[in-house]
Short mmCIF file of C-alpha atoms in Angstrom, two decimals:
data_model
loop_
_atom_site.label_atom_id
_atom_site.label_comp_id
_atom_site.label_asym_id
_atom_site.label_seq_id
_atom_site.Cartn_x
_atom_site.Cartn_y
_atom_site.Cartn_z
CA MET S 936 138.63 -52.21 56.91
CA PRO S 937 140.34 -53.31 59.66
CA PHE S 938 143.73 -51.15 60.68
CA SER S 939 146.69 -52.96 61.08
CA LYS S 940 149.34 -52.76 63.81
CA ASP S 941 151.89 -50.84 62.31
CA GLU S 942 148.86 -48.35 62.22
CA LEU S 943 147.23 -49.31 65.85
CA ARG S 944 150.86 -48.21 67.00
CA VAL S 945 151.06 -44.83 65.47
CA ALA S 946 147.56 -44.08 67.10
CA PHE S 947 148.55 -44.89 70.77
CA GLN S 948 149.45 -41.40 71.40
CA ASP S 949 145.73 -40.51 70.85
CA ALA S 950 144.68 -43.64 72.33
CA LEU S 951 146.96 -42.49 75.51
CA LEU S 952 144.58 -39.40 75.62
CA VAL S 953 141.03 -41.26 76.08
CA ASN S 954 142.54 -43.67 78.20
CA PRO S 955 145.90 -42.94 79.71
CA TYR S 956 146.52 -46.03 81.45
CA LEU S 957 146.42 -48.00 78.54
CA ASP S 958 148.95 -50.87 77.62
CA LEU S 959 150.21 -50.92 74.01
CA GLU S 960 150.08 -54.59 73.56
CA HIS S 961 146.66 -54.74 74.59
CA PHE S 962 145.56 -51.78 72.80
CA ILE S 963 147.26 -53.19 69.48
CA GLY S 964 145.53 -56.95 70.30
CA ASN S 965 148.10 -58.50 71.26
CA HIS S 966 147.96 -61.93 73.66
CA VAL S 967 149.87 -61.55 76.80
CA GLY S 968 151.41 -64.04 79.89
CA GLY S 969 149.77 -67.26 80.00
CA GLU S 970 147.21 -66.38 76.88
CA HIS S 971 149.67 -67.26 74.60
CA PHE S 972 149.05 -71.34 76.25
CA TRP S 973 145.38 -71.06 76.33
CA VAL S 974 145.24 -69.43 72.24
CA ASN S 975 147.94 -71.82 70.79
CA LEU S 976 145.65 -74.97 72.73
CA GLN S 977 141.89 -73.51 71.61
CA PRO S 978 142.01 -76.12 67.99
CA PHE S 979 142.47 -78.49 70.24
CA LEU S 980 139.35 -77.58 73.07
CA LEU S 981 137.14 -76.97 70.63
CA HIS S 982 137.91 -80.56 69.05
CA ARG S 983 137.36 -81.74 72.42
CA GLY S 984 134.03 -80.47 72.70
CA TYR S 985 135.14 -76.83 74.94
CA ARG S 986 134.67 -73.23 73.49
CA LEU S 987 136.79 -70.28 75.09
CA ARG S 988 136.05 -66.59 74.63
CA PRO S 989 136.17 -65.36 71.30
CA ARG S 990 139.48 -63.57 72.62
CA TYR S 991 141.73 -67.03 72.99
CA HIS S 992 140.26 -68.27 69.35
CA SER S 993 143.37 -68.53 67.10
CA ASP S 994 142.04 -66.13 64.85
CA TRP S 995 140.39 -63.23 67.04
CA ARG S 996 140.75 -59.61 66.06
CA ALA S 997 141.20 -57.09 68.34
CA PRO S 998 136.98 -55.70 67.73
CA TRP S 999 138.23 -52.13 68.27
CA SER S 1000 140.34 -51.62 65.05
CA GLN S 1001 137.99 -53.65 63.20
CA GLY S 1002 135.27 -50.76 61.69
CA ASP S 1003 136.36 -47.30 59.66
CA SER S 1004 138.01 -45.72 62.65
CA LEU S 1005 139.00 -47.01 66.13
CA ASP S 1006 137.30 -46.72 68.76
CA PHE S 1007 139.64 -45.81 72.04
CA ARG S 1008 137.28 -47.04 74.22
CA VAL S 1009 139.04 -49.69 74.53
CA TYR S 1010 137.85 -50.95 78.16
CA GLU S 1011 133.86 -50.84 77.02
CA PHE S 1012 134.59 -54.07 74.68
CA GLU S 1013 134.69 -57.55 76.81
CA GLU S 1014 137.20 -58.77 75.10
CA ALA S 1015 139.57 -56.08 76.66
CA VAL S 1016 139.37 -58.33 79.48
CA THR S 1017 142.73 -60.56 79.77
CA LEU S 1018 143.83 -63.19 81.57
CA MET S 1019 145.13 -62.26 84.73
CA LYS S 1020 145.07 -65.88 86.63
CA GLY S 1021 147.87 -66.99 84.95
CA ARG S 1022 148.03 -69.12 82.16
CA ASN S 1023 146.87 -72.30 84.96
CA LEU S 1024 143.19 -71.13 84.67
CA LEU S 1025 140.73 -70.76 81.94
CA ASP S 1026 136.60 -70.65 81.32
CA ALA S 1027 135.11 -72.47 78.61
CA ILE S 1028 131.40 -73.68 77.57
CA ARG S 1029 131.65 -77.29 77.34
CA ILE S 1030 129.60 -77.21 73.83
CA SER S 1031 127.52 -80.57 74.34
CA ASP S 1032 125.19 -78.13 76.26
CA GLY S 1033 125.96 -74.98 77.52
CA ALA S 1034 127.66 -75.56 80.68
CA ARG S 1035 130.48 -73.18 82.27
CA VAL S 1036 133.14 -74.69 83.43
CA VAL S 1037 136.33 -73.96 84.11
CA LEU S 1038 140.33 -75.43 82.28
CA ARG S 1039 142.98 -76.47 85.56
CA ARG S 1040 146.25 -76.65 83.91
CA VAL S 1041 148.27 -79.25 86.25
CA GLU S 1042 151.62 -80.75 86.26
CA THR S 1043 150.90 -85.40 86.29
CA TRP S 1044 153.46 -86.33 88.35
CA ARG S 1045 151.81 -84.37 91.05
CA ASP S 1046 149.42 -85.66 94.25
CA GLU S 1047 146.99 -83.40 92.43
CA LEU S 1048 145.81 -85.42 89.57
CA PRO S 1049 145.58 -88.87 91.02
CA ILE S 1050 143.25 -87.39 94.48
CA ALA S 1051 141.17 -85.25 91.63
CA GLN S 1052 141.03 -88.90 89.94
CA TYR S 1053 139.94 -90.73 93.64
CA LEU S 1054 137.44 -87.95 94.73
CA SER S 1055 135.63 -87.74 91.74
CA SER S 1056 135.09 -91.51 91.05
CA PRO S 1057 131.33 -93.00 91.28
CA ASP S 1058 131.70 -94.37 94.83
CA MET S 1059 133.17 -90.31 95.97
CA GLN S 1060 130.90 -88.49 94.15
CA CYS S 1061 127.68 -90.96 95.65
CA ASP S 1062 128.97 -90.12 99.56
CA PRO S 1063 127.09 -86.40 100.44
CA ARG S 1064 129.99 -85.78 102.73
CA ASN S 1065 132.19 -85.10 100.18
CA HIS S 1066 133.09 -81.30 99.17
CA THR S 1067 135.44 -81.43 96.73
CA VAL S 1068 134.56 -79.93 93.58
CA PRO S 1069 133.86 -82.74 90.97
CA ILE S 1070 136.00 -83.34 88.09
CA LEU S 1071 133.59 -83.09 84.43
CA ASP S 1072 136.98 -84.52 82.60
CA ILE S 1073 140.40 -84.53 82.35
CA LEU S 1074 141.86 -84.10 79.08
CA LEU S 1075 146.15 -84.60 78.22
CA LEU S 1076 147.56 -82.19 76.14
CA PRO S 1077 149.22 -82.92 73.16
CA ASP S 1078 152.67 -83.13 73.10
CA ASP S 1079 152.65 -82.46 76.49
CA ASP S 1080 153.02 -85.48 78.98
CA GLU S 1081 153.66 -83.67 82.19
CA HIS S 1082 150.65 -81.46 81.91
CA ALA S 1083 146.86 -81.96 81.40
CA LEU S 1084 143.83 -80.44 81.72
CA LEU S 1085 140.77 -81.11 84.33
CA VAL S 1086 137.71 -80.22 83.89
CA MET S 1087 135.59 -78.74 86.43
CA PRO S 1088 132.34 -76.95 87.11
CA GLN S 1089 132.28 -72.64 87.58
CA LEU S 1090 131.97 -72.34 90.98
CA ILE S 1091 131.99 -68.19 92.86
CA LEU S 1092 133.47 -67.92 95.80
CA PHE S 1093 132.09 -68.66 98.71
CA ASP S 1094 130.93 -65.64 99.96
CA GLN S 1095 130.12 -63.07 96.61
CA LEU S 1096 127.02 -62.83 98.06
CA PRO S 1097 125.87 -61.52 101.21
CA PHE S 1098 124.82 -64.45 104.09
CA ARG S 1099 122.07 -62.81 105.25
CA ARG S 1100 120.58 -65.25 108.01
CA LEU S 1101 122.23 -67.13 110.75
CA GLY S 1102 120.97 -70.53 109.28
CA GLU S 1103 122.75 -69.88 105.70
CA PHE S 1104 126.19 -68.75 107.18
CA VAL S 1105 125.86 -72.42 109.69
CA ASP S 1106 125.14 -74.64 106.88
CA ALA S 1107 127.91 -73.32 104.71
CA PHE S 1108 130.28 -74.32 107.05
CA ARG S 1109 128.63 -77.13 108.74
CA GLN S 1110 129.66 -78.06 104.78
CA TYR S 1111 132.92 -77.22 105.06
CA CYS S 1112 133.96 -79.32 108.17
CA GLU S 1113 132.26 -82.47 107.01
CA GLY S 1114 134.16 -82.12 103.61
CA LEU S 1115 137.09 -81.45 105.88
CA ASP S 1116 136.61 -84.52 108.07
CA PHE S 1117 135.67 -86.68 104.72
CA LEU S 1118 139.26 -85.59 102.98
CA HIS S 1119 141.26 -87.18 106.29
CA GLU S 1120 138.95 -90.05 106.75
CA HIS S 1121 140.36 -91.14 103.49
CA ARG S 1122 143.80 -90.15 104.39
CA ILE S 1123 144.29 -87.01 102.71
CA ALA S 1124 145.40 -82.94 103.33
CA HIS S 1125 144.60 -79.94 101.35
CA ARG S 1126 147.02 -77.84 103.70
CA ASP S 1127 145.23 -74.84 101.44
CA ALA S 1128 141.82 -74.90 103.06
CA CYS S 1129 141.87 -71.32 102.82
CA TRP S 1130 139.17 -68.45 101.99
CA PHE S 1131 140.14 -68.88 98.23
CA ASN S 1132 139.32 -71.99 98.23
CA LEU S 1133 136.40 -71.67 99.51
CA MET S 1134 133.73 -71.95 96.58
CA MET S 1135 129.84 -72.89 95.97
CA ASP S 1136 127.87 -73.37 93.11
CA GLY S 1137 126.13 -70.39 92.27
CA SER S 1138 124.01 -71.66 89.54
CA LYS S 1139 120.84 -71.01 91.09
CA LEU S 1140 121.76 -67.97 92.98
CA VAL S 1141 123.02 -66.21 89.82
CA PRO S 1142 120.54 -67.81 87.55
CA ARG S 1143 122.52 -66.26 84.86
CA GLY S 1144 126.00 -66.96 85.24
CA VAL S 1145 128.90 -64.05 85.97
CA HIS S 1146 131.96 -63.57 84.48
CA PHE S 1147 135.18 -65.84 85.40
CA MET S 1148 137.16 -63.20 85.06
CA VAL S 1149 135.12 -60.05 86.50
CA PRO S 1150 132.86 -61.48 89.46
CA ARG S 1151 130.84 -59.17 89.66
CA THR S 1152 129.67 -58.68 86.44
CA HIS S 1153 127.29 -60.96 84.09
CA ASP S 1154 128.86 -60.56 81.10
CA GLY S 1155 132.79 -58.57 81.74
CA LEU S 1156 131.50 -55.32 81.82
CA THR S 1157 128.47 -54.03 83.34
CA ARG S 1158 128.58 -54.16 87.07
CA GLY S 1159 126.36 -55.54 89.60
CA LEU S 1160 124.57 -58.94 89.87
CA GLU S 1161 121.10 -60.39 89.59
CA TRP S 1162 121.03 -63.17 92.92
CA HIS S 1163 118.43 -64.11 94.59
CA ASP S 1164 119.04 -65.14 99.00
CA ARG S 1165 120.17 -69.46 99.56
CA SER S 1166 117.59 -69.95 101.51
CA SER S 1167 115.13 -68.53 98.77
CA VAL S 1168 116.03 -71.36 96.33
CA GLY S 1169 117.44 -74.11 98.07
CA PRO S 1170 119.57 -75.43 99.95
CA ILE S 1171 123.74 -74.17 98.24
CA LYS S 1172 126.50 -76.70 97.87
CA TYR S 1173 129.59 -75.77 98.84
CA TYR S 1174 133.21 -77.12 98.00
CA PHE S 1175 137.13 -77.20 98.30
CA ILE S 1176 139.42 -76.90 95.57
CA ASP S 1177 143.09 -76.50 94.06
CA PHE S 1178 144.58 -80.15 95.32
CA GLY S 1179 147.68 -78.47 94.00
CA LEU S 1180 148.96 -78.71 97.80
CA SER S 1181 147.52 -81.63 98.52
CA LYS S 1182 149.37 -84.90 100.01
CA TRP S 1183 148.05 -88.67 99.53
CA PHE S 1184 149.20 -90.38 102.36
CA TYR S 1185 149.30 -94.36 101.67
CA PRO S 1186 147.58 -96.61 104.48
CA GLY S 1187 149.95 -96.97 107.75
CA GLU S 1188 152.52 -94.01 106.27
CA LYS S 1189 152.95 -91.35 109.58
CA ILE S 1190 150.35 -88.71 108.97
CA GLU S 1191 152.93 -85.51 108.79
CA SER S 1192 154.94 -83.13 106.06
CA SER S 1193 156.26 -79.76 106.07
CA GLY S 1194 156.88 -77.07 104.17
CA ALA S 1195 153.45 -76.59 101.85
CA TYR S 1196 152.67 -73.34 102.89
CA GLY S 1197 149.55 -71.75 101.39
CA GLN S 1198 147.68 -68.64 101.48
CA ASP S 1199 147.42 -68.23 105.52
CA ARG S 1200 151.04 -67.37 106.60
CA SER S 1201 149.74 -67.39 110.24
CA VAL S 1202 149.98 -71.28 110.52
CA PRO S 1203 152.01 -71.76 113.91
CA GLU S 1204 153.07 -75.56 112.49
CA HIS S 1205 155.05 -73.14 109.63
CA LYS S 1206 156.80 -71.28 111.74
CA VAL S 1207 158.82 -75.16 113.40
CA GLU S 1208 160.95 -76.34 111.55
CA GLU S 1209 160.30 -80.12 112.31
CA PRO S 1210 157.79 -82.24 110.61
CA HIS S 1211 153.85 -81.50 111.99
CA ASP S 1212 150.77 -83.13 111.28
CA PRO S 1213 148.78 -81.02 108.24
CA PHE S 1214 145.11 -82.46 109.03
CA LYS S 1215 145.68 -80.18 112.30
CA VAL S 1216 146.79 -77.18 109.62
CA ASP S 1217 143.75 -77.75 108.09
CA ILE S 1218 141.27 -77.52 110.73
CA TYR S 1219 143.44 -74.37 111.78
CA GLN S 1220 143.23 -72.66 108.87
CA LEU S 1221 139.82 -73.06 108.27
CA GLY S 1222 139.00 -72.39 111.20
CA LYS S 1223 140.62 -68.96 110.61
CA VAL S 1224 138.33 -68.52 107.59
CA LEU S 1225 135.01 -68.77 110.32
CA ILE S 1226 137.00 -66.50 112.77
CA GLU S 1227 137.38 -63.52 110.07
CA MET S 1228 133.74 -64.46 109.55
CA ILE S 1229 132.03 -64.26 112.82
CA ARG S 1230 134.83 -63.92 115.37
CA VAL S 1231 132.93 -65.43 117.74
CA ARG S 1232 133.79 -68.97 120.88
CA LEU S 1233 135.73 -70.51 118.31
CA ILE S 1234 138.79 -68.63 119.04
CA ALA S 1235 139.86 -70.35 121.72
CA LEU S 1236 138.83 -74.15 120.01
CA VAL S 1237 140.54 -73.26 116.65
CA LYS S 1238 143.86 -70.64 117.63
CA PRO S 1239 145.94 -72.30 120.09
CA PRO S 1240 149.31 -70.56 120.82
CA PHE S 1241 150.92 -73.78 120.76
CA PRO S 1242 151.04 -76.41 117.50
CA ASP S 1243 151.04 -79.30 119.85
CA LYS S 1244 147.46 -78.28 121.14
CA ASN S 1245 145.98 -78.17 117.54
CA ILE S 1246 142.79 -80.16 117.63
CA ARG S 1247 141.80 -82.99 115.17
CA ASN S 1248 138.91 -81.69 112.79
CA THR S 1249 136.63 -84.74 114.15
CA LYS S 1250 136.84 -82.38 118.20
CA ALA S 1251 136.51 -79.32 116.05
CA TRP S 1252 133.78 -81.02 114.23
CA ASN S 1253 131.37 -82.13 117.93
CA HIS S 1254 131.86 -78.83 119.26
CA TYR S 1255 130.63 -77.06 115.83
CA SER S 1256 127.33 -79.83 116.13
CA LYS S 1257 126.98 -78.55 119.51
CA LEU S 1258 127.54 -74.70 118.85
CA ARG S 1259 125.24 -74.72 116.14
CA LEU S 1260 122.13 -76.07 117.96
CA GLN S 1261 122.14 -73.42 120.20
#
């Protein structure tokens, strides 16, 4: 029969002999940190058609303590994988079609929600230059007017799988440059167009999918992925995610902002107090990723020493288009 939590606390010292890095709360099967938010919301999400992993079900019990004897090899269970990305992100399965999705908790008063709604509108999604993650659904939370959940397809980091051919790499950054130009045309500054916000659709590359919390695995346990080259499965779609720092400028409003540090703290405009052009910051941030990946002639183009010499994305896009034809 299942062990009680008091019995598990007593057995914890023995468990440490097997795994000295084991955490007590983890071992006895308690949820930690932001996990409580998702456990409390699980019945609501199920009713709305989204199934969380077993660990986040309201009636979950740690499987390593449910038999006639304790299994001290806790980390050999997928359900031991805890939430390490804070309380604002979690994966789920859309019950209607089995699609892997990600739920993102956002504050309703920020620009992120209206930006997401606008960019995912039918007209915007029909534009091939739109490389922002599509919003599949918006869930208003019960008894909480200050937050909502955005439902998005589960993506993988743009460089999680190696680029094998120059054309694959060129296509990725063509899409990112085109995507920034599209955002700026619609007066939207991303303000964090950095490494971990550059994603790709991995559904054709990794047909078995990746574990959301342990993306180097299919199941959260076994290292290694079965995957295909980009060029062998046809065009890959690349996306920008995370508009939590983004700003949408009204027609006629001056394009300038201040603060809002993203992942890249080397942005020249952030070293001065004066308002700056956030569109230029976007192209600097994306250019910095490009530099880190290839370190070629674009260094002089996108990383000048003075903020007022930074170029706009349209000019960078023209230079890039010429370069990729060489």
